[in-house]
Amino acid sequence: MLCHLFLAALLLTSGLRARAQSALSGDGEPVTILAREQEKTGPVYKLRGDVQIEFRNMIVRGDELTYNTETGEVTAAGHLSLDGGPHDEHVEASHGAFNAKTQNGRFYDVVGTTGVRFRGRNVALTTSDPFAFTGQMVEKVGADKFIVHHGTVTSCRLPNPKWTFNADRVEFEVGGTAKIYDSTFRIKKIPVLFLPYAEHPVDKLGRQSGFLVPTFGASSRKGTIIGDSFFWAINRSMDATVGAEYYSSRGWAQHGDFRAKPSEHSYVNLNYFGVLDRGFGPTKIDQGGEDIKLNAEGMLPHDIRAVASLNYLSSFVFRLAFTENFSQAVNSEVKSLAFLSKGRHNFFLNAMFGRYQNFQSAMRGDVITIVHAPSVEAFAADHRFLKTPFYYGFDGAVEGLSRREPLFKTDNVVGRFDVHPRASLPLFFHGWTLRSELGLRNTYYTQRKTAVGAGTPFDSPLNRRAVEAEAELRPPTIGRIFDKQVLGRTWKHTLEPRVSYHVVNGVTGFQNTIRFDSRDILSDTSELEYALTQRLYAKKAKPCAADEAKCEAGPREFITWEVVQRYYFDPTFGGSVVNGKRNVLASTADLSGIAFLTEPRLFSPIVSRIRARATNNLDGQWQLDYDTKKGRINANSVFLNYKIGDYFIGGSHVFFHAPGEIFVNNPQPAPDRFNQFRVLLGYGGPSKLGWNSAASIGFDEKRSFLQYGSLQSAYNWDCCGVSMEYRRFALGRVRNENQFRFAFTLANIGTFGNMKRQENLF
């Protein structure tokens, strides 16, 4: 009773625990007040001890607060914290004032974050790009805008950030960007770079125009490399990046990228890379040039699909000298294709333009160029003829073609008219399948070439006619399911044999046919193909758990092994085979990618193909071509990728014998044997915290030298990472280069250096 009398006399509430009290702000909004000691005089509350005031979307905490319900003013004489807002703002200060109505305030000795939610001692990130700031004084202007005076901003964890921008003034809007004036970029409090103006994203937001982080690097051929780029956010569906790099030993490099997505089903990507080269070596050999790529796709009216994949390369020397990716640097082909396609039911009509270039050597002008312009193709997939058991289909084309090479040149437009109707009859009987097909083919050319040597084109039409017939027999699949489980899985093995006979007759003028594409390598043949495919399936015996992300829900095709060979009843293929020369015919090209026909023969090589998909982390393939006539391995290619935990290994081996041929501008036989290795080893990943490392090499056993080598190491912290790389190219006299590259990545900012993300080995 005495306690209650004492409280009533002094209008004071006290207790061991904070008490909650409801109130209304001046505009009628409900407010919850908690404090150990509360004193109210009119609209003014004086609160002490574990004070907490909850507004609609904000919570103010402090040791000693004064709150005016009419004006919304909150004043803190001691420690103050402010939490809430749509972006989870958190501000801690030694003292300050805040207005709950206008959401304006002024705080002193501030440490603040956005995108971080505090619940007692628990901290949760509510965005992938948290933002932290400190300041001697911070102003809150409105609901989302802050002004920091004499402070820092960073994406690292406080209180010991790895890097900061220290600035006299920072203006930022939560959910937008921070504008930083007169700042120094510091790593571990050490000043590294002065910036009169910079921008830092405060949260994950849309694209914004501006200069990107500069790039730096070093090369034994290019010298010191320094450059920068400008990003232009044109609109929501379109942007562009243009930039330049200066090579101290070579000259200027320019690059540009344009991207657009006009609609959900269309896009345009345009890439440009060029170098103005001062020359290399004592004689200053100019290796500069341009490489332009355009990829686009869209839907036109009447459901017409338009696709373009165009590539222009000024010279193969330029690609060898300046392309940073080894696989692209040694790729001697340049392909361009654009087409319009209209499909209806089983019928397709295409209008196409194509340009193909194959650079035979690094010498300028030693290139084969084949152009398809214009070209109209019609294709009908096999479909049932009325209600009969027969199926029919056809394909045909009307095209204008040309071919250019150093000692061979056709007319600007060579007409080719090709028609190929066909009919088939599939029969099924107790698991057996027999499919027979009959086709007619007629191809008309407005120009032909002589049959002697490399040939010389001359204006004389050529009409090629052929009759094709094929029969394929597939017996029932033989399979067995094993009762015993191995590795926790049930196993099934199947055998799938097949036999087919194919005959083509009536092809004339094969040696007079100018080669443009696969339509022109049709020859007479009479051949029997026999093959056996084995499949091993595995099914996890234990059912998948509901929360198991990577689980084999059904049977997996563990290993597939196919062995195939052909017997040629006509060893000369109707007189098409030329002794001592690499002969590429339709019958051999669809069997193996390695040419093997240099003389008449009865048997093709035995082709073995194995594909393994053991687990989600293991994938491999092995193809072997064994030539029974010459008693040797014609080709052997293997690739393997395996990952276990944070470790990964990958590799490939390619070996093959190829017929020697004479280069036009270099009358020396080409190498007839290739034996090359690629190996990749590594630990970690591009965003894994801590240490990550990977190495890759390319080795040519025939010439006993290292074509390519790369060693990358990276260390990632919570908000930044550093990567270093040594890279070596050994591409003959054109390029023998050592590169030293690095990158320092700042979370939510960008990357200093010249290592691009897509060039990582991880």
mmCIF file of C-alpha atoms in Angstrom, residues 322-460:
data_model
loop_
_atom_site.group_PDB
_atom_site.id
_atom_site.type_symbol
_atom_site.label_atom_id
_atom_site.label_comp_id
_atom_site.label_asym_id
_atom_site.label_seq_id
_atom_site.Cartn_x
_atom_site.Cartn_y
_atom_site.Cartn_z
ATOM 1 C CA PHE A 322 45.724 -10.353 -78.906
ATOM 2 C CA THR A 323 42.920 -12.764 -77.930
ATOM 3 C CA GLU A 324 43.193 -13.577 -74.207
ATOM 4 C CA ASN A 325 41.415 -16.938 -74.335
ATOM 5 C CA PHE A 326 43.645 -19.754 -75.636
ATOM 6 C CA SER A 327 40.831 -21.776 -77.227
ATOM 7 C CA GLN A 328 39.641 -18.715 -79.139
ATOM 8 C CA ALA A 329 43.179 -17.673 -80.061
ATOM 9 C CA VAL A 330 43.910 -20.939 -81.898
ATOM 10 C CA ASN A 331 40.474 -21.226 -83.518
ATOM 11 C CA SER A 332 41.092 -20.667 -87.230
ATOM 12 C CA GLU A 333 37.404 -20.549 -88.210
ATOM 13 C CA VAL A 334 35.143 -17.506 -88.496
ATOM 14 C CA LYS A 335 31.446 -18.249 -89.000
ATOM 15 C CA SER A 336 28.593 -15.895 -89.804
ATOM 16 C CA LEU A 337 24.980 -16.968 -90.195
ATOM 17 C CA ALA A 338 21.693 -15.087 -90.430
ATOM 18 C CA PHE A 339 18.328 -16.632 -91.260
ATOM 19 C CA LEU A 340 14.567 -16.202 -91.238
ATOM 20 C CA SER A 341 12.532 -19.297 -90.404
ATOM 21 C CA LYS A 342 8.843 -20.011 -90.613
ATOM 22 C CA GLY A 343 7.440 -23.312 -89.395
ATOM 23 C CA ARG A 344 3.972 -24.740 -89.721
ATOM 24 C CA HIS A 345 3.136 -28.263 -88.613
ATOM 25 C CA ASN A 346 5.852 -30.426 -90.239
ATOM 26 C CA PHE A 347 6.976 -27.881 -92.823
ATOM 27 C CA PHE A 348 9.761 -25.308 -92.454
ATOM 28 C CA LEU A 349 10.853 -22.555 -94.824
ATOM 29 C CA ASN A 350 14.179 -20.768 -94.252
ATOM 30 C CA ALA A 351 15.903 -17.817 -95.902
ATOM 31 C CA MET A 352 19.595 -17.782 -95.027
ATOM 32 C CA PHE A 353 22.819 -15.827 -95.443
ATOM 33 C CA GLY A 354 26.093 -17.472 -94.418
ATOM 34 C CA ARG A 355 29.792 -16.725 -94.572
ATOM 35 C CA TYR A 356 32.494 -19.177 -93.546
ATOM 36 C CA GLN A 357 36.230 -18.481 -93.325
ATOM 37 C CA ASN A 358 39.015 -20.904 -92.506
ATOM 38 C CA PHE A 359 42.472 -19.397 -92.090
ATOM 39 C CA GLN A 360 45.006 -21.955 -93.324
ATOM 40 C CA SER A 361 48.035 -20.248 -91.753
ATOM 41 C CA ALA A 362 49.127 -17.015 -90.083
ATOM 42 C CA MET A 363 50.087 -15.555 -93.470
ATOM 43 C CA ARG A 364 47.730 -12.800 -94.592
ATOM 44 C CA GLY A 365 45.462 -13.881 -97.429
ATOM 45 C CA ASP A 366 45.876 -17.617 -96.821
ATOM 46 C CA VAL A 367 42.185 -18.118 -96.137
ATOM 47 C CA ILE A 368 39.271 -20.050 -97.629
ATOM 48 C CA THR A 369 36.032 -18.058 -97.808
ATOM 49 C CA ILE A 370 32.670 -19.651 -98.629
ATOM 50 C CA VAL A 371 29.538 -17.505 -98.937
ATOM 51 C CA HIS A 372 25.883 -18.538 -99.064
ATOM 52 C CA ALA A 373 23.919 -15.539 -100.304
ATOM 53 C CA PRO A 374 21.117 -15.743 -100.905
ATOM 54 C CA SER A 375 19.794 -19.143 -99.850
ATOM 55 C CA VAL A 376 16.228 -20.408 -99.522
ATOM 56 C CA GLU A 377 15.644 -23.816 -97.992
ATOM 57 C CA ALA A 378 12.488 -25.893 -97.555
ATOM 58 C CA PHE A 379 12.243 -28.896 -95.260
ATOM 59 C CA ALA A 380 9.436 -31.252 -94.365
ATOM 60 C CA ALA A 381 9.906 -33.694 -91.505
ATOM 61 C CA ASP A 382 8.830 -37.281 -92.062
ATOM 62 C CA HIS A 383 5.092 -37.604 -91.523
ATOM 63 C CA ARG A 384 2.404 -40.121 -92.368
ATOM 64 C CA PHE A 385 1.015 -40.162 -95.885
ATOM 65 C CA LEU A 386 -2.791 -40.048 -95.512
ATOM 66 C CA LYS A 387 -3.826 -43.131 -93.506
ATOM 67 C CA THR A 388 -1.256 -45.483 -95.014
ATOM 68 C CA PRO A 389 1.747 -46.928 -93.100
ATOM 69 C CA PHE A 390 4.069 -44.910 -95.328
ATOM 70 C CA TYR A 391 5.870 -41.715 -94.311
ATOM 71 C CA TYR A 392 7.273 -39.066 -96.582
ATOM 72 C CA GLY A 393 9.416 -35.959 -96.346
ATOM 73 C CA PHE A 394 11.695 -33.786 -98.419
ATOM 74 C CA ASP A 395 14.286 -31.053 -98.325
ATOM 75 C CA GLY A 396 15.458 -28.702 -101.008
ATOM 76 C CA ALA A 397 17.287 -25.451 -101.551
ATOM 77 C CA VAL A 398 17.776 -22.665 -104.071
ATOM 78 C CA GLU A 399 21.079 -20.963 -103.337
ATOM 79 C CA GLY A 400 23.674 -18.519 -104.560
ATOM 80 C CA LEU A 401 27.205 -19.556 -103.552
ATOM 81 C CA SER A 402 30.819 -18.529 -103.941
ATOM 82 C CA ARG A 403 34.205 -19.861 -102.851
ATOM 83 C CA ARG A 404 37.510 -17.961 -102.602
ATOM 84 C CA GLU A 405 40.990 -19.212 -101.780
ATOM 85 C CA PRO A 406 44.487 -18.160 -102.892
ATOM 86 C CA LEU A 407 44.548 -20.235 -106.111
ATOM 87 C CA PHE A 408 40.851 -20.873 -106.597
ATOM 88 C CA LYS A 409 38.020 -18.460 -107.287
ATOM 89 C CA THR A 410 34.473 -19.155 -108.443
ATOM 90 C CA ASP A 411 32.038 -16.676 -109.908
ATOM 91 C CA ASN A 412 30.558 -14.151 -107.514
ATOM 92 C CA VAL A 413 27.345 -16.172 -107.554
ATOM 93 C CA VAL A 414 27.209 -19.881 -108.377
ATOM 94 C CA GLY A 415 23.661 -21.173 -108.568
ATOM 95 C CA ARG A 416 22.796 -24.458 -106.863
ATOM 96 C CA PHE A 417 19.363 -26.078 -106.968
ATOM 97 C CA ASP A 418 18.864 -29.166 -104.814
ATOM 98 C CA VAL A 419 15.745 -31.345 -104.414
ATOM 99 C CA HIS A 420 15.586 -34.437 -102.206
ATOM 100 C CA PRO A 421 12.194 -36.159 -101.717
ATOM 101 C CA ARG A 422 12.036 -39.414 -99.759
ATOM 102 C CA ALA A 423 9.573 -42.008 -98.493
ATOM 103 C CA SER A 424 9.906 -44.578 -95.718
ATOM 104 C CA LEU A 425 8.067 -47.554 -94.295
ATOM 105 C CA PRO A 426 8.591 -48.547 -90.632
ATOM 106 C CA LEU A 427 7.521 -52.078 -89.617
ATOM 107 C CA PHE A 428 7.204 -53.415 -86.054
ATOM 108 C CA PHE A 429 6.959 -57.075 -85.033
ATOM 109 C CA HIS A 430 7.333 -58.390 -81.469
ATOM 110 C CA GLY A 431 10.011 -55.858 -80.539
ATOM 111 C CA TRP A 432 11.770 -55.985 -83.910
ATOM 112 C CA THR A 433 11.930 -52.797 -85.970
ATOM 113 C CA LEU A 434 12.628 -52.614 -89.694
ATOM 114 C CA ARG A 435 12.693 -49.227 -91.353
ATOM 115 C CA SER A 436 13.252 -48.924 -95.097
ATOM 116 C CA GLU A 437 13.629 -45.653 -97.002
ATOM 117 C CA LEU A 438 13.848 -44.642 -100.647
ATOM 118 C CA GLY A 439 14.931 -41.207 -101.837
ATOM 119 C CA LEU A 440 15.650 -39.332 -105.046
ATOM 120 C CA ARG A 441 18.109 -36.479 -105.305
ATOM 121 C CA ASN A 442 18.836 -33.988 -108.037
ATOM 122 C CA THR A 443 21.361 -31.153 -107.698
ATOM 123 C CA TYR A 444 22.045 -28.603 -110.430
ATOM 124 C CA TYR A 445 25.119 -26.317 -110.449
ATOM 125 C CA THR A 446 25.678 -23.383 -112.800
ATOM 126 C CA GLN A 447 29.456 -23.836 -112.556
ATOM 127 C CA ARG A 448 31.844 -26.771 -112.228
ATOM 128 C CA LYS A 449 35.594 -27.312 -111.850
ATOM 129 C CA THR A 450 38.106 -29.412 -113.750
ATOM 130 C CA ALA A 451 38.880 -32.855 -112.340
ATOM 131 C CA VAL A 452 42.675 -32.466 -112.627
ATOM 132 C CA GLY A 453 44.713 -31.433 -109.557
ATOM 133 C CA ALA A 454 43.109 -28.743 -107.395
ATOM 134 C CA GLY A 455 40.759 -27.954 -110.263
ATOM 135 C CA THR A 456 39.903 -24.758 -112.063
ATOM 136 C CA PRO A 457 36.340 -23.426 -112.092
ATOM 137 C CA PHE A 458 34.733 -22.821 -115.464
ATOM 138 C CA ASP A 459 31.268 -21.880 -116.630
ATOM 139 C CA SER A 460 29.689 -25.181 -117.510
#
